[in-house]
mmCIF file of C-alpha atoms and ligand atoms in Angstrom:
data_model
loop_
_atom_site.group_PDB
_atom_site.id
_atom_site.type_symbol
_atom_site.label_atom_id
_atom_site.label_comp_id
_atom_site.label_asym_id
_atom_site.label_seq_id
_atom_site.Cartn_x
_atom_site.Cartn_y
_atom_site.Cartn_z
ATOM 1 C CA MET Y 273 -54.208 3.365 -1.863
ATOM 2 C CA ASP Y 274 -57.906 2.639 -2.459
ATOM 3 C CA ARG Y 275 -58.410 -0.701 -0.695
ATOM 4 C CA SER Y 276 -61.353 -1.589 -2.973
ATOM 5 C CA ALA Y 277 -59.327 -1.059 -6.176
ATOM 6 C CA ARG Y 278 -58.027 -3.863 -8.392
ATOM 7 C CA ILE Y 279 -54.738 -4.727 -6.662
ATOM 8 C CA TYR Y 280 -52.263 -7.109 -8.289
ATOM 9 C CA VAL Y 281 -49.708 -8.856 -6.074
ATOM 10 C CA ALA Y 282 -47.102 -10.276 -8.446
ATOM 11 C CA GLY Y 283 -45.319 -13.183 -6.756
ATOM 12 C CA HIS Y 284 -48.042 -13.728 -4.134
ATOM 13 C CA ARG Y 285 -46.748 -17.225 -3.272
ATOM 14 C CA GLY Y 286 -43.213 -16.057 -2.467
ATOM 15 C CA LEU Y 287 -41.763 -14.823 0.834
ATOM 16 C CA VAL Y 288 -42.574 -11.144 0.210
ATOM 17 C CA GLY Y 289 -45.687 -11.551 -1.952
ATOM 18 C CA SER Y 290 -47.368 -13.890 0.535
ATOM 19 C CA ALA Y 291 -46.749 -11.397 3.356
ATOM 20 C CA ILE Y 292 -48.211 -8.530 1.308
ATOM 21 C CA LEU Y 293 -51.178 -10.752 0.416
ATOM 22 C CA ARG Y 294 -51.750 -11.666 4.108
ATOM 23 C CA ARG Y 295 -51.813 -7.983 4.954
ATOM 24 C CA LEU Y 296 -54.176 -6.988 2.110
ATOM 25 C CA GLN Y 297 -56.516 -9.845 3.007
ATOM 26 C CA ALA Y 298 -56.449 -8.744 6.651
ATOM 27 C CA GLU Y 299 -57.555 -5.297 5.446
ATOM 28 C CA GLY Y 300 -60.435 -6.882 3.567
ATOM 29 C CA CYS Y 301 -59.383 -5.809 0.065
ATOM 30 C CA PRO Y 302 -62.134 -7.238 -2.180
ATOM 31 C CA ASN Y 303 -60.439 -7.078 -5.599
ATOM 32 C CA LEU Y 304 -57.092 -8.834 -5.274
ATOM 33 C CA LEU Y 305 -55.631 -10.086 -8.561
ATOM 34 C CA LEU Y 306 -53.474 -13.174 -8.038
ATOM 35 C CA ARG Y 307 -51.764 -15.411 -10.608
ATOM 36 C CA GLN Y 308 -49.446 -18.329 -9.897
ATOM 37 C CA ARG Y 309 -46.418 -18.727 -12.158
ATOM 38 C CA SER Y 310 -48.214 -21.615 -13.924
ATOM 39 C CA GLU Y 311 -51.073 -19.216 -14.748
ATOM 40 C CA LEU Y 312 -48.968 -16.191 -15.682
ATOM 41 C CA ASP Y 313 -45.272 -16.414 -16.579
ATOM 42 C CA LEU Y 314 -43.996 -12.856 -16.162
ATOM 43 C CA THR Y 315 -40.979 -13.631 -18.374
ATOM 44 C CA ASP Y 316 -43.505 -14.072 -21.253
ATOM 45 C CA ARG Y 317 -44.267 -10.602 -22.662
ATOM 46 C CA ALA Y 318 -47.397 -11.649 -24.571
ATOM 47 C CA ALA Y 319 -48.855 -13.303 -21.457
ATOM 48 C CA VAL Y 320 -48.178 -10.205 -19.363
ATOM 49 C CA GLU Y 321 -49.751 -8.021 -22.065
ATOM 50 C CA ARG Y 322 -52.889 -10.204 -22.088
ATOM 51 C CA PHE Y 323 -53.182 -10.145 -18.293
ATOM 52 C CA PHE Y 324 -52.774 -6.384 -17.884
ATOM 53 C CA GLY Y 325 -55.074 -5.705 -20.862
ATOM 54 C CA GLU Y 326 -57.840 -7.928 -19.474
ATOM 55 C CA GLU Y 327 -57.529 -7.255 -15.724
ATOM 56 C CA ARG Y 328 -56.249 -3.647 -15.746
ATOM 57 C CA PRO Y 329 -54.688 -3.687 -12.269
ATOM 58 C CA GLU Y 330 -54.903 -0.275 -10.585
ATOM 59 C CA TYR Y 331 -52.170 -0.979 -8.046
ATOM 60 C CA VAL Y 332 -49.226 -3.358 -8.530
ATOM 61 C CA PHE Y 333 -46.953 -4.826 -5.830
ATOM 62 C CA LEU Y 334 -44.102 -6.221 -7.929
ATOM 63 C CA ALA Y 335 -42.871 -8.884 -5.519
ATOM 64 C CA ALA Y 336 -42.148 -11.487 -8.219
ATOM 65 C CA ALA Y 337 -38.447 -12.104 -8.855
ATOM 66 C CA ARG Y 338 -35.817 -14.799 -9.229
ATOM 67 C CA VAL Y 339 -34.209 -14.648 -5.783
ATOM 68 C CA GLY Y 340 -31.709 -16.679 -3.767
ATOM 69 C CA GLY Y 341 -28.840 -16.666 -1.332
ATOM 70 C CA ILE Y 342 -25.150 -16.220 -1.929
ATOM 71 C CA LEU Y 343 -24.571 -19.706 -3.437
ATOM 72 C CA ALA Y 344 -27.489 -19.496 -5.899
ATOM 73 C CA ASN Y 345 -26.481 -15.984 -6.982
ATOM 74 C CA ASN Y 346 -22.861 -17.010 -7.390
ATOM 75 C CA THR Y 347 -23.788 -20.124 -9.392
ATOM 76 C CA TYR Y 348 -26.547 -18.850 -11.695
ATOM 77 C CA PRO Y 349 -25.805 -15.177 -12.448
ATOM 78 C CA ALA Y 350 -27.108 -15.434 -16.018
ATOM 79 C CA ASP Y 351 -30.475 -16.789 -14.834
ATOM 80 C CA PHE Y 352 -30.732 -14.136 -12.130
ATOM 81 C CA ILE Y 353 -30.113 -11.204 -14.470
ATOM 82 C CA ARG Y 354 -32.162 -12.536 -17.381
ATOM 83 C CA GLU Y 355 -35.251 -13.564 -15.436
ATOM 84 C CA ASN Y 356 -35.348 -10.442 -13.272
ATOM 85 C CA LEU Y 357 -34.854 -8.085 -16.224
ATOM 86 C CA LEU Y 358 -37.687 -9.831 -18.116
ATOM 87 C CA ILE Y 359 -40.100 -9.907 -15.160
ATOM 88 C CA GLN Y 360 -39.647 -6.288 -14.149
ATOM 89 C CA THR Y 361 -39.479 -4.892 -17.702
ATOM 90 C CA HIS Y 362 -42.707 -6.602 -18.746
ATOM 91 C CA ALA Y 363 -44.597 -5.695 -15.574
ATOM 92 C CA ILE Y 364 -43.517 -2.041 -15.326
ATOM 93 C CA ASP Y 365 -44.156 -1.389 -19.041
ATOM 94 C CA ALA Y 366 -47.564 -3.113 -19.123
ATOM 95 C CA ALA Y 367 -48.648 -1.410 -15.886
ATOM 96 C CA ARG Y 368 -47.867 1.986 -17.336
ATOM 97 C CA ARG Y 369 -49.535 1.284 -20.695
ATOM 98 C CA HIS Y 370 -52.672 -0.163 -19.145
ATOM 99 C CA GLY Y 371 -53.249 2.686 -16.744
ATOM 100 C CA SER Y 372 -52.088 1.355 -13.363
ATOM 101 C CA ARG Y 373 -52.239 4.178 -10.816
ATOM 102 C CA LYS Y 374 -49.159 3.084 -8.866
ATOM 103 C CA LEU Y 375 -46.541 0.349 -8.884
ATOM 104 C CA LEU Y 376 -44.235 -0.648 -6.035
ATOM 105 C CA PHE Y 377 -40.888 -2.110 -7.149
ATOM 106 C CA LEU Y 378 -38.792 -4.168 -4.720
ATOM 107 C CA GLY Y 379 -35.008 -3.890 -4.970
ATOM 108 C CA SER Y 380 -32.466 -5.206 -2.479
ATOM 109 C CA SER Y 381 -29.719 -3.986 -0.170
ATOM 110 C CA CYS Y 382 -27.203 -5.715 -2.466
ATOM 111 C CA ILE Y 383 -27.530 -2.892 -5.036
ATOM 112 C CA TYR Y 384 -25.133 -0.807 -2.933
ATOM 113 C CA PRO Y 385 -21.352 -1.002 -3.437
ATOM 114 C CA ARG Y 386 -19.572 -3.867 -1.677
ATOM 115 C CA LEU Y 387 -17.634 -1.429 0.506
ATOM 116 C CA ALA Y 388 -20.181 1.372 0.804
ATOM 117 C CA PRO Y 389 -19.938 3.459 3.977
ATOM 118 C CA GLN Y 390 -22.080 1.883 6.723
ATOM 119 C CA PRO Y 391 -24.914 2.367 7.321
ATOM 120 C CA MET Y 392 -25.648 2.663 3.599
ATOM 121 C CA ARG Y 393 -27.635 5.709 2.534
ATOM 122 C CA GLU Y 394 -29.746 5.845 -0.634
ATOM 123 C CA GLU Y 395 -27.272 8.285 -2.190
ATOM 124 C CA HIS Y 396 -24.488 5.679 -1.959
ATOM 125 C CA LEU Y 397 -26.044 3.915 -4.975
ATOM 126 C CA HIS Y 398 -23.684 3.806 -8.009
ATOM 127 C CA THR Y 399 -20.688 5.019 -5.974
ATOM 128 C CA GLY Y 400 -18.513 1.917 -6.180
ATOM 129 C CA PRO Y 401 -18.054 -1.678 -7.381
ATOM 130 C CA LEU Y 402 -20.671 -4.262 -6.454
ATOM 131 C CA GLU Y 403 -20.247 -7.468 -4.450
ATOM 132 C CA PRO Y 404 -19.155 -10.055 -7.106
ATOM 133 C CA THR Y 405 -21.271 -12.937 -5.753
ATOM 134 C CA ASN Y 406 -24.510 -11.105 -6.568
ATOM 135 C CA GLU Y 407 -23.587 -8.374 -9.055
ATOM 136 C CA ALA Y 408 -25.829 -9.872 -11.782
ATOM 137 C CA TYR Y 409 -28.915 -9.760 -9.560
ATOM 138 C CA ALA Y 410 -27.934 -6.312 -8.310
ATOM 139 C CA ALA Y 411 -27.477 -5.046 -11.887
ATOM 140 C CA ALA Y 412 -30.989 -6.245 -12.759
ATOM 141 C CA LYS Y 413 -32.481 -4.520 -9.719
ATOM 142 C CA MET Y 414 -30.545 -1.312 -10.480
ATOM 143 C CA ALA Y 415 -31.978 -1.418 -14.006
ATOM 144 C CA GLY Y 416 -35.450 -1.818 -12.513
ATOM 145 C CA ILE Y 417 -34.916 1.278 -10.389
ATOM 146 C CA ALA Y 418 -33.694 3.221 -13.441
ATOM 147 C CA MET Y 419 -36.740 2.041 -15.417
ATOM 148 C CA CYS Y 420 -39.163 3.177 -12.689
ATOM 149 C CA GLN Y 421 -37.462 6.575 -12.550
ATOM 150 C CA ALA Y 422 -37.427 6.917 -16.365
ATOM 151 C CA TYR Y 423 -41.141 5.993 -16.646
ATOM 152 C CA ARG Y 424 -41.950 8.612 -14.010
ATOM 153 C CA ARG Y 425 -39.902 11.204 -15.889
ATOM 154 C CA GLN Y 426 -41.212 10.473 -19.402
ATOM 155 C CA TYR Y 427 -44.789 9.401 -18.649
ATOM 156 C CA GLY Y 428 -45.443 10.685 -15.119
ATOM 157 C CA PHE Y 429 -45.908 7.050 -14.045
ATOM 158 C CA SER Y 430 -46.136 6.582 -10.255
ATOM 159 C CA ALA Y 431 -43.566 3.893 -9.571
ATOM 160 C CA ILE Y 432 -41.888 3.770 -6.158
ATOM 161 C CA CYS Y 433 -38.758 1.752 -5.295
ATOM 162 C CA LEU Y 434 -38.123 0.092 -1.936
ATOM 163 C CA MET Y 435 -34.715 -1.324 -0.946
ATOM 164 C CA PRO Y 436 -35.255 -3.946 1.780
ATOM 165 C CA ALA Y 437 -32.624 -5.471 4.047
ATOM 166 C CA ASN Y 438 -32.225 -9.277 4.060
ATOM 167 C CA LEU Y 439 -35.701 -10.668 4.646
ATOM 168 C CA TYR Y 440 -36.941 -13.729 6.510
ATOM 169 C CA GLY Y 441 -40.174 -15.178 7.840
ATOM 170 C CA PRO Y 442 -42.949 -17.660 7.087
ATOM 171 C CA GLY Y 443 -43.000 -18.785 3.459
ATOM 172 C CA ASP Y 444 -39.219 -18.495 3.142
ATOM 173 C CA ASP Y 445 -37.133 -20.808 0.943
ATOM 174 C CA PHE Y 446 -35.485 -23.473 3.143
ATOM 175 C CA ASP Y 447 -33.687 -25.335 0.343
ATOM 176 C CA LEU Y 448 -30.043 -25.348 1.456
ATOM 177 C CA GLU Y 449 -28.747 -24.789 -2.093
ATOM 178 C CA THR Y 450 -30.846 -21.712 -2.892
ATOM 179 C CA SER Y 451 -31.809 -20.187 0.465
ATOM 180 C CA HIS Y 452 -30.510 -17.201 2.390
ATOM 181 C CA VAL Y 453 -28.590 -17.616 5.599
ATOM 182 C CA LEU Y 454 -31.347 -17.332 8.211
ATOM 183 C CA PRO Y 455 -33.718 -20.006 6.823
ATOM 184 C CA ALA Y 456 -30.665 -22.188 6.071
ATOM 185 C CA LEU Y 457 -29.512 -21.986 9.701
ATOM 186 C CA ILE Y 458 -33.028 -22.694 11.010
ATOM 187 C CA ARG Y 459 -33.177 -25.842 8.894
ATOM 188 C CA LYS Y 460 -29.589 -26.932 9.657
ATOM 189 C CA PHE Y 461 -29.970 -26.569 13.432
ATOM 190 C CA HIS Y 462 -33.402 -28.190 13.393
ATOM 191 C CA GLU Y 463 -32.221 -31.205 11.408
ATOM 192 C CA ALA Y 464 -29.107 -31.524 13.599
ATOM 193 C CA GLU Y 465 -31.264 -31.421 16.723
ATOM 194 C CA VAL Y 466 -33.830 -33.965 15.557
ATOM 195 C CA GLY Y 467 -31.154 -36.102 13.898
ATOM 196 C CA GLY Y 468 -28.851 -36.141 16.933
ATOM 197 C CA ALA Y 469 -25.901 -34.640 14.990
ATOM 198 C CA GLN Y 470 -22.938 -33.312 16.980
ATOM 199 C CA ARG Y 471 -22.241 -30.255 14.853
ATOM 200 C CA VAL Y 472 -23.698 -27.720 12.431
ATOM 201 C CA VAL Y 473 -21.623 -26.369 9.546
ATOM 202 C CA VAL Y 474 -22.009 -22.640 8.906
ATOM 203 C CA TRP Y 475 -20.651 -21.227 5.630
ATOM 204 C CA GLY Y 476 -17.849 -18.668 5.479
ATOM 205 C CA THR Y 477 -15.908 -17.249 8.400
ATOM 206 C CA GLY Y 478 -18.926 -16.088 10.411
ATOM 207 C CA SER Y 479 -17.598 -12.537 10.488
ATOM 208 C CA PRO Y 480 -19.809 -10.859 7.824
ATOM 209 C CA ARG Y 481 -22.601 -8.790 9.342
ATOM 210 C CA ARG Y 482 -26.197 -8.829 8.114
ATOM 211 C CA GLU Y 483 -29.380 -6.923 8.883
ATOM 212 C CA PHE Y 484 -32.619 -8.918 9.001
ATOM 213 C CA LEU Y 485 -36.131 -7.595 8.567
ATOM 214 C CA HIS Y 486 -39.163 -9.785 9.166
ATOM 215 C CA VAL Y 487 -41.274 -10.030 6.040
ATOM 216 C CA ASP Y 488 -44.441 -8.934 7.866
ATOM 217 C CA ASP Y 489 -42.643 -5.692 8.765
ATOM 218 C CA LEU Y 490 -41.700 -5.309 5.104
ATOM 219 C CA ALA Y 491 -45.321 -5.853 4.050
ATOM 220 C CA ASP Y 492 -46.344 -3.150 6.530
ATOM 221 C CA ALA Y 493 -43.755 -0.798 5.012
ATOM 222 C CA CYS Y 494 -45.010 -1.604 1.491
ATOM 223 C CA LEU Y 495 -48.541 -0.516 2.347
ATOM 224 C CA PHE Y 496 -47.271 2.438 4.366
ATOM 225 C CA LEU Y 497 -45.297 3.711 1.343
ATOM 226 C CA MET Y 498 -47.957 2.801 -1.227
ATOM 227 C CA ASP Y 499 -50.261 5.078 0.812
ATOM 228 C CA ARG Y 500 -47.885 7.942 1.530
ATOM 229 C CA TYR Y 501 -44.852 7.966 -0.779
ATOM 230 C CA ASP Y 502 -44.802 9.000 -4.433
ATOM 231 C CA ALA Y 503 -41.343 10.202 -5.456
ATOM 232 C CA PRO Y 504 -38.541 8.951 -7.720
ATOM 233 C CA GLU Y 505 -35.928 8.509 -4.964
ATOM 234 C CA ILE Y 506 -35.343 4.958 -3.727
ATOM 235 C CA ILE Y 507 -36.108 4.332 -0.057
ATOM 236 C CA ASN Y 508 -34.373 1.893 2.324
ATOM 237 C CA VAL Y 509 -36.475 -0.373 4.540
ATOM 238 C CA GLY Y 510 -34.623 -2.151 7.320
ATOM 239 C CA ALA Y 511 -34.403 -3.041 10.995
ATOM 240 C CA GLY Y 512 -31.674 -0.474 11.666
ATOM 241 C CA GLU Y 513 -29.303 -2.951 13.313
ATOM 242 C CA ASP Y 514 -27.152 -5.885 12.256
ATOM 243 C CA LEU Y 515 -25.236 -8.819 13.722
ATOM 244 C CA SER Y 516 -22.499 -11.187 12.568
ATOM 245 C CA VAL Y 517 -23.270 -14.556 11.005
ATOM 246 C CA ARG Y 518 -21.609 -16.123 14.039
ATOM 247 C CA GLU Y 519 -23.922 -14.212 16.434
ATOM 248 C CA LEU Y 520 -26.897 -15.167 14.255
ATOM 249 C CA ALA Y 521 -25.920 -18.839 14.400
ATOM 250 C CA GLU Y 522 -25.789 -18.597 18.207
ATOM 251 C CA VAL Y 523 -29.313 -17.107 18.326
ATOM 252 C CA VAL Y 524 -30.723 -19.821 16.035
ATOM 253 C CA ARG Y 525 -28.924 -22.515 18.061
ATOM 254 C CA GLU Y 526 -30.570 -21.166 21.226
ATOM 255 C CA VAL Y 527 -34.049 -20.930 19.658
ATOM 256 C CA VAL Y 528 -33.807 -24.480 18.306
ATOM 257 C CA GLY Y 529 -32.236 -25.776 21.532
ATOM 258 C CA PHE Y 530 -29.244 -27.439 19.840
ATOM 259 C CA ALA Y 531 -26.416 -28.358 22.232
ATOM 260 C CA GLY Y 532 -23.810 -29.436 19.664
ATOM 261 C CA GLU Y 533 -20.987 -27.394 18.201
ATOM 262 C CA ILE Y 534 -20.854 -24.852 15.371
ATOM 263 C CA VAL Y 535 -18.074 -25.161 12.799
ATOM 264 C CA PHE Y 536 -17.298 -22.708 9.988
ATOM 265 C CA ASP Y 537 -16.600 -23.818 6.407
ATOM 266 C CA SER Y 538 -14.365 -21.046 5.079
ATOM 267 C CA SER Y 539 -14.324 -22.685 1.624
ATOM 268 C CA LYS Y 540 -17.738 -21.060 1.129
ATOM 269 C CA PRO Y 541 -17.897 -17.346 0.212
ATOM 270 C CA ASP Y 542 -18.477 -14.657 2.841
ATOM 271 C CA GLY Y 543 -19.948 -12.182 0.357
ATOM 272 C CA THR Y 544 -20.036 -8.522 1.268
ATOM 273 C CA PRO Y 545 -18.598 -7.824 4.714
ATOM 274 C CA ARG Y 546 -21.528 -5.653 5.821
ATOM 275 C CA LYS Y 547 -24.703 -4.108 4.341
ATOM 276 C CA LEU Y 548 -26.530 -2.249 7.076
ATOM 277 C CA LEU Y 549 -29.135 0.132 5.675
ATOM 278 C CA ASP Y 550 -29.504 3.702 6.842
ATOM 279 C CA VAL Y 551 -33.253 3.913 7.538
ATOM 280 C CA SER Y 552 -33.463 7.584 8.516
ATOM 281 C CA ARG Y 553 -35.539 8.456 5.427
ATOM 282 C CA ILE Y 554 -38.361 5.988 6.121
ATOM 283 C CA THR Y 555 -38.090 6.697 9.861
ATOM 284 C CA ALA Y 556 -38.619 10.387 9.116
ATOM 285 C CA LEU Y 557 -41.823 9.419 7.272
ATOM 286 C CA GLY Y 558 -43.034 7.816 10.507
ATOM 287 C CA TRP Y 559 -42.447 4.106 9.883
ATOM 288 C CA LYS Y 560 -40.596 1.645 12.084
ATOM 289 C CA PRO Y 561 -40.423 -2.156 12.292
ATOM 290 C CA GLN Y 562 -42.317 -3.977 15.055
ATOM 291 C CA ILE Y 563 -40.853 -7.509 15.074
ATOM 292 C CA SER Y 564 -37.588 -8.073 16.975
ATOM 293 C CA LEU Y 565 -35.113 -10.516 15.470
ATOM 294 C CA ARG Y 566 -35.358 -12.945 18.378
ATOM 295 C CA LYS Y 567 -39.173 -13.000 18.270
ATOM 296 C CA GLY Y 568 -39.115 -13.202 14.503
ATOM 297 C CA ILE Y 569 -36.780 -16.200 14.522
ATOM 298 C CA GLU Y 570 -38.900 -17.946 17.155
ATOM 299 C CA GLN Y 571 -42.050 -17.361 15.082
ATOM 300 C CA THR Y 572 -40.371 -18.466 11.834
ATOM 301 C CA TYR Y 573 -38.956 -21.601 13.497
ATOM 302 C CA ALA Y 574 -42.423 -22.503 14.827
ATOM 303 C CA TRP Y 575 -43.817 -22.058 11.308
ATOM 304 C CA PHE Y 576 -41.002 -24.189 9.829
ATOM 305 C CA VAL Y 577 -41.588 -27.029 12.334
ATOM 306 C CA GLU Y 578 -45.335 -26.932 11.690
ATOM 307 C CA GLN Y 579 -44.749 -27.088 7.911
ATOM 308 C CA ALA Y 580 -42.174 -29.890 8.318
ATOM 309 C CA GLY Y 581 -44.735 -31.772 10.400
ATOM 310 C CA ARG Y 582 -47.158 -31.567 7.444
ATOM 311 C CA GLY Y 583 -44.597 -33.468 5.365
HETATM 312 O O1 GFB G 267 -27.970 -14.780 3.161
HETATM 313 P P1 GFB G 267 -26.853 -15.072 2.214
HETATM 314 O O2 GFB G 267 -26.954 -16.300 1.383
HETATM 315 O O3 GFB G 267 -26.730 -13.867 1.195
HETATM 316 O O4 GFB G 267 -25.448 -15.133 3.004
HETATM 317 P P2 GFB G 267 -26.078 -12.419 1.270
HETATM 318 C C1 GFB G 267 -25.184 -14.250 4.050
HETATM 319 C C2 GFB G 267 -23.965 -14.721 4.781
HETATM 320 O O5 GFB G 267 -24.316 -15.915 5.525
HETATM 321 C C3 GFB G 267 -22.781 -15.110 3.885
HETATM 322 C C4 GFB G 267 -23.308 -16.893 5.336
HETATM 323 O O6 GFB G 267 -21.601 -14.652 4.496
HETATM 324 C C5 GFB G 267 -22.830 -16.629 3.910
HETATM 325 O O7 GFB G 267 -21.546 -17.240 3.722
HETATM 326 N N1 GFB G 267 -23.858 -18.233 5.545
HETATM 327 C C6 GFB G 267 -23.465 -19.062 6.542
HETATM 328 C C7 GFB G 267 -24.782 -18.855 4.805
HETATM 329 N N2 GFB G 267 -24.113 -20.237 6.449
HETATM 330 C C8 GFB G 267 -24.939 -20.135 5.361
HETATM 331 C C9 GFB G 267 -25.859 -21.045 4.773
HETATM 332 O O8 GFB G 267 -26.032 -22.204 5.201
HETATM 333 N N3 GFB G 267 -26.562 -20.581 3.693
HETATM 334 C C10 GFB G 267 -26.391 -19.326 3.194
HETATM 335 N N4 GFB G 267 -27.130 -18.933 2.124
HETATM 336 N N5 GFB G 267 -25.498 -18.431 3.717
HETATM 337 C C11 GFB G 267 -27.723 -12.045 -0.719
HETATM 338 C C12 GFB G 267 -27.603 -11.805 -2.203
HETATM 339 O O9 GFB G 267 -26.425 -11.884 -0.180
HETATM 340 O O10 GFB G 267 -28.568 -11.088 -0.085
HETATM 341 C C13 GFB G 267 -28.964 -11.729 -2.833
HETATM 342 O O11 GFB G 267 -26.828 -12.845 -2.777
HETATM 343 C C14 GFB G 267 -29.869 -10.788 -2.079
HETATM 344 O O12 GFB G 267 -28.805 -11.270 -4.136
HETATM 345 C C15 GFB G 267 -29.882 -11.104 -0.619
HETATM 346 O O13 GFB G 267 -29.438 -9.486 -2.257
HETATM 347 C C16 GFB G 267 -30.738 -10.123 0.132
HETATM 348 O O14 GFB G 267 -26.755 -11.583 2.287
HETATM 349 O O15 GFB G 267 -24.586 -12.525 1.345
#
């Protein structure tokens, strides 16, 4: 990717977009195109058309999406499918029509069947029923993949599709109603510690397993693939290992220094039992993550405390 080209980071204030932006800024890219949601609503086709027609982005990192954890997905499936279909459809179509040289589309590990063989390979896509708690979001992302592949086939449009594992890091969503498990546990243990609570409630049984990739590693993979990969096949990006929610809670408890007890609220959904990605394809291309989960949690907790301190 030409670092001096007009590069649009859609969703640059979100967890993924802000990490990609940090990386592009660190590389001194002089022509970054950035629009907050208040400046450009990607669910508004006419606004997207105006933006792409005026700015003509040459490269597009499509990191804008309606995202959330298991509770948000389970509660607002209509919003998740509608908003994500609109955002991705408008951006992919306008990028192609206005001459973008390459677009990177971000999917999710939840597109794979609930009971896919583990670790999940890219060819396991469409081989079984989805996890009900997030099937609407997954359906939208699967449609985005199909759209990228169809635009490559019909127009020769260079769209590549990355499937990341569960992500975490600075800039994450820490709202307990909408967040994913890792930021939720960081906040819960922190507030219990500073508030002198005796216990922390963790949702579900604690037995589901999850794989966590630090968002700076994902940003590195995005640039790595934008530079080297240009094929229709989706590509998994993960840490290559997972742990149970219970083990994760123990790590966060240790990092935060909370001495109280952990209790599990099995009235909350567990979601898919496991979704470990097979990362042999991206490994074969020469990429691997650099940030260990323990270090990543320590760094994210420090960021969270510093942000909390700012009020
Ligand atoms: O991260 P999470 O919300 O989403 O939940 P998924 C992962 C596991 O952590 C579930 C448990 O088994 C939750 O029950 N968990 C325990 C908690 N305590 C908490 C808590 O306080 N908050 C949350 N949120 N979970 C998402 C999909 O699935 O994965 C999205 O819904 C997306 O669409 C994302 O694909 C990557 O990993 O289960």
